[in-house]
């Protein structure tokens, strides 16, 4: 094993020698995750708009039972979608940070 390298770093260096395009693969993964992050944020924003519409239905049509029920339904759906979106956002953010760290480690080994 090379002096100053841990076993993991030595294994990664061997892997880089076998597959020199590994950094390109990690960059592609990083771009994919960033795209998923943007899509998830768009879903959360859309959910907020649906919730606002549901709230407007409840407020402006207080006497109409159908409109009020529809408003509550939209608010409930928006809440579920927003919570799921936040969960996915946290997951993708963690995955993105992990890939960035791994890519930086590999870039240091290549130098």
Rosetta silent file (secondary structure, phi, psi, omega in degrees, C-alpha in Angstrom):
SEQUENCE: XXXXXXXXXXXXXXXXXXXXXXXXXXXXXXXXXXXXXXXXXXXXXXXXXXXXXXXXXXXXXXXXXXXXXXXXXXXXXXXXXXXXXXXXXXXXXXXXXXXXXXXXXXXXXXX
SCORE:     score description
SCORE:     0.000 S_00000001
   1 L     0.000  144.822 -178.036    0.000    0.000    0.000 S_00000001
   2 L   -69.854  142.268 -179.674    1.213    3.521   -0.796 S_00000001
   3 L   -64.694  134.877  176.668    2.529    5.557    2.127 S_00000001
   4 L    87.993   -5.553  179.529    0.015    8.069    3.474 S_00000001
   5 L  -106.275  140.307  173.310   -3.020    6.436    1.852 S_00000001
   6 L   -77.208  171.093  179.827   -5.697    4.549    3.687 S_00000001
   7 H   -63.194  -39.597  179.822   -6.861    1.222    2.339 S_00000001
   8 H   -63.221  -43.157  179.687  -10.020    2.854    0.943 S_00000001
   9 H   -65.097  -37.896  177.794   -8.014    5.522   -0.854 S_00000001
  10 H   -65.302  -40.446  177.552   -5.706    2.896   -2.328 S_00000001
  11 H   -64.403  -39.933  179.387   -8.711    0.916   -3.562 S_00000001
  12 H   -66.888  -37.638  178.199  -10.214    4.066   -5.097 S_00000001
  13 H   -64.116  -41.381  176.853   -6.928    4.861   -6.828 S_00000001
  14 H   -62.493  -41.562  179.033   -6.853    1.348   -8.318 S_00000001
  15 H   -62.210  -41.290  178.811  -10.454    1.807   -9.420 S_00000001
  16 H   -64.789  -35.163  178.762   -9.579    5.131  -11.074 S_00000001
  17 H   -69.331  -35.829  178.862   -6.723    3.455  -12.949 S_00000001
  18 H   -74.981  -36.141 -176.860   -9.068    0.728  -14.195 S_00000001
  19 L  -130.980   88.495 -177.092  -11.879    3.155  -15.074 S_00000001
  20 L   -68.876  -11.565 -178.868  -10.613    6.664  -15.884 S_00000001
  21 L   -92.314   11.826 -177.207  -14.156    7.835  -16.708 S_00000001
  22 H   -61.856  -38.879  178.252  -15.364    7.396  -13.131 S_00000001
  23 H   -63.478  -37.830  177.768  -15.316   11.146  -12.479 S_00000001
  24 H   -63.974  -38.817  178.038  -17.473   11.688  -15.561 S_00000001
  25 H   -64.001  -43.745  179.037  -19.953    9.125  -14.256 S_00000001
  26 H   -64.574  -37.899  176.750  -20.088   10.878  -10.892 S_00000001
  27 H   -63.469  -40.551  178.248  -20.625   14.233  -12.608 S_00000001
  28 H   -64.791  -41.392  177.086  -23.513   12.761  -14.599 S_00000001
  29 H   -62.144  -41.426 -179.659  -25.039   11.342  -11.412 S_00000001
  30 H   -62.681  -42.119  177.821  -24.651   14.729   -9.743 S_00000001
  31 H   -64.236  -38.719  178.351  -26.453   16.453  -12.623 S_00000001
  32 H   -63.554  -43.506  179.715  -29.264   13.903  -12.454 S_00000001
  33 H   -65.451  -40.783  178.555  -29.695   14.460   -8.722 S_00000001
  34 H   -62.448  -37.881  176.602  -29.699   18.244   -9.197 S_00000001
  35 H   -64.172  -42.205  177.592  -32.447   17.834  -11.811 S_00000001
  36 H   -63.660  -36.438  177.057  -34.454   15.720   -9.370 S_00000001
  37 H   -62.681  -45.662  179.502  -33.995   18.424   -6.728 S_00000001
  38 H   -63.359  -40.480  178.887  -35.376   21.090   -9.070 S_00000001
  39 H   -64.556  -41.550  179.157  -38.330   18.871   -9.999 S_00000001
  40 H   -63.944  -39.976  176.637  -39.083   18.182   -6.346 S_00000001
  41 H   -64.224  -37.117  177.165  -39.048   21.905   -5.577 S_00000001
  42 H   -64.434  -38.820  177.718  -41.477   22.479   -8.453 S_00000001
  43 H   -64.578  -41.839  179.416  -43.806   19.821   -6.986 S_00000001
  44 H   -64.324  -42.492  178.644  -43.669   21.502   -3.566 S_00000001
  45 H   -64.759  -40.768  177.477  -44.442   24.901   -5.127 S_00000001
  46 H   -64.061  -39.089  177.432  -47.350   23.460   -7.106 S_00000001
  47 H   -61.401  -39.502  177.811  -48.641   21.848   -3.941 S_00000001
  48 H   -64.478  -38.244  178.130  -48.586   25.259   -2.240 S_00000001
  49 H   -66.378  -40.445  177.686  -50.607   26.724   -5.118 S_00000001
  50 H   -64.659  -41.241  177.075  -53.180   23.918   -4.860 S_00000001
  51 H   -62.595  -39.860  178.298  -53.415   24.492   -1.114 S_00000001
  52 H   -65.843  -38.580  177.171  -53.943   28.213   -1.652 S_00000001
  53 H   -65.223  -41.399  176.989  -56.710   27.483   -4.149 S_00000001
  54 H   -61.663  -41.709  177.840  -58.340   25.108   -1.666 S_00000001
  55 H   -63.868  -39.952  178.255  -58.157   27.759    1.033 S_00000001
  56 H   -63.242  -40.348  177.084  -59.715   30.298   -1.340 S_00000001
  57 H   -61.035  -42.437 -179.653  -62.590   27.903   -2.040 S_00000001
  58 H   -64.744  -44.763 -175.372  -63.219   27.483    1.669 S_00000001
  59 H   -71.345  -44.640 -171.909  -63.107   31.228    2.377 S_00000001
  60 H   -84.984  -20.805 -179.401  -65.080   32.580   -0.577 S_00000001
  61 L  -120.702   52.726 -176.100  -67.765   29.903   -0.771 S_00000001
  62 L   -61.421  -32.768 -178.403  -68.531   29.405    2.907 S_00000001
  63 L   -80.991  -21.513 -177.227  -72.223   28.753    2.276 S_00000001
  64 L   -89.441  112.779 -175.328  -71.685   26.242   -0.515 S_00000001
  65 H   -66.183  -39.289 -179.331  -71.058   22.839    1.027 S_00000001
  66 H   -63.069  -45.508 -179.985  -69.681   21.272   -2.162 S_00000001
  67 H   -65.758  -39.096  178.881  -67.123   24.046   -2.674 S_00000001
  68 H   -65.233  -43.895  177.774  -66.109   23.934    0.987 S_00000001
  69 H   -63.103  -40.740  177.137  -65.649   20.154    0.883 S_00000001
  70 H   -63.111  -40.801  178.065  -63.630   20.474   -2.312 S_00000001
  71 H   -61.016  -44.862  178.339  -61.484   23.148   -0.664 S_00000001
  72 H   -64.809  -39.769  177.713  -60.757   20.932    2.343 S_00000001
  73 H   -61.123  -44.937  179.356  -59.966   18.022    0.033 S_00000001
  74 H   -64.333  -40.241  177.372  -57.511   20.173   -1.944 S_00000001
  75 H   -62.138  -43.946 -179.899  -55.864   21.411    1.246 S_00000001
  76 H   -63.486  -45.655  178.536  -55.477   17.857    2.527 S_00000001
  77 H   -62.550  -42.057  179.797  -54.033   16.630   -0.785 S_00000001
  78 H   -62.689  -38.923  179.220  -51.663   19.596   -0.962 S_00000001
  79 H   -64.605  -44.729  179.730  -50.430   18.864    2.552 S_00000001
  80 H   -63.343  -45.107 -179.620  -49.725   15.208    1.751 S_00000001
  81 H   -65.021  -39.849  179.409  -47.940   16.084   -1.500 S_00000001
  82 H   -65.604  -42.159  179.015  -45.896   18.817    0.197 S_00000001
  83 H   -64.220  -42.091  177.138  -44.807   16.500    3.006 S_00000001
  84 H   -64.385  -40.721  178.485  -43.794   13.820    0.521 S_00000001
  85 H   -62.036  -40.910  178.329  -41.960   16.453   -1.547 S_00000001
  86 H   -65.209  -40.585  177.233  -40.033   17.663    1.488 S_00000001
  87 H   -60.213  -47.334  179.444  -39.092   14.071    2.325 S_00000001
  88 H   -65.245  -38.667  179.646  -37.828   13.483   -1.217 S_00000001
  89 H   -60.731  -45.732  179.356  -36.008   16.843   -1.224 S_00000001
  90 H   -62.206  -42.329  179.074  -34.124   15.920    1.954 S_00000001
  91 H   -61.944  -48.369 -179.210  -33.241   12.515    0.487 S_00000001
  92 H   -66.024  -35.391  179.638  -31.980   13.977   -2.801 S_00000001
  93 H   -65.133  -43.438  177.744  -30.071   16.711   -0.979 S_00000001
  94 H   -63.064  -43.114  179.482  -28.277   14.142    1.163 S_00000001
  95 H   -63.858  -39.978  179.170  -27.512   12.033   -1.911 S_00000001
  96 H   -63.744  -45.585  178.985  -26.219   15.095   -3.770 S_00000001
  97 H   -63.040  -38.029  178.843  -23.903   16.051   -0.913 S_00000001
  98 H   -64.337  -43.828 -179.863  -22.631   12.472   -0.712 S_00000001
  99 H   -66.805  -40.907  179.003  -21.841   12.377   -4.444 S_00000001
 100 H   -61.905  -42.144  179.513  -20.114   15.784   -4.303 S_00000001
 101 H   -65.281  -44.068 -179.831  -17.951   14.627   -1.395 S_00000001
 102 H   -64.085  -40.536  178.650  -17.073   11.368   -3.129 S_00000001
 103 H   -64.172  -40.819  178.966  -16.245   13.203   -6.358 S_00000001
 104 H   -64.943  -39.780  177.329  -14.000   15.641   -4.472 S_00000001
 105 H   -61.959  -43.859  179.796  -12.218   12.750   -2.778 S_00000001
 106 H   -67.474  -37.317  178.359  -11.615   11.061   -6.138 S_00000001
 107 H   -64.117  -36.639  176.672  -10.455   14.320   -7.709 S_00000001
 108 H   -65.702  -36.710  179.901   -7.903   14.691   -4.899 S_00000001
 109 H   -69.023  -34.445 -178.401   -6.646   11.158   -5.538 S_00000001
 110 H   -68.160  -35.646 -177.213   -6.229   11.796   -9.259 S_00000001
 111 L   -68.601    0.000    0.000   -4.054   14.854   -8.668 S_00000001
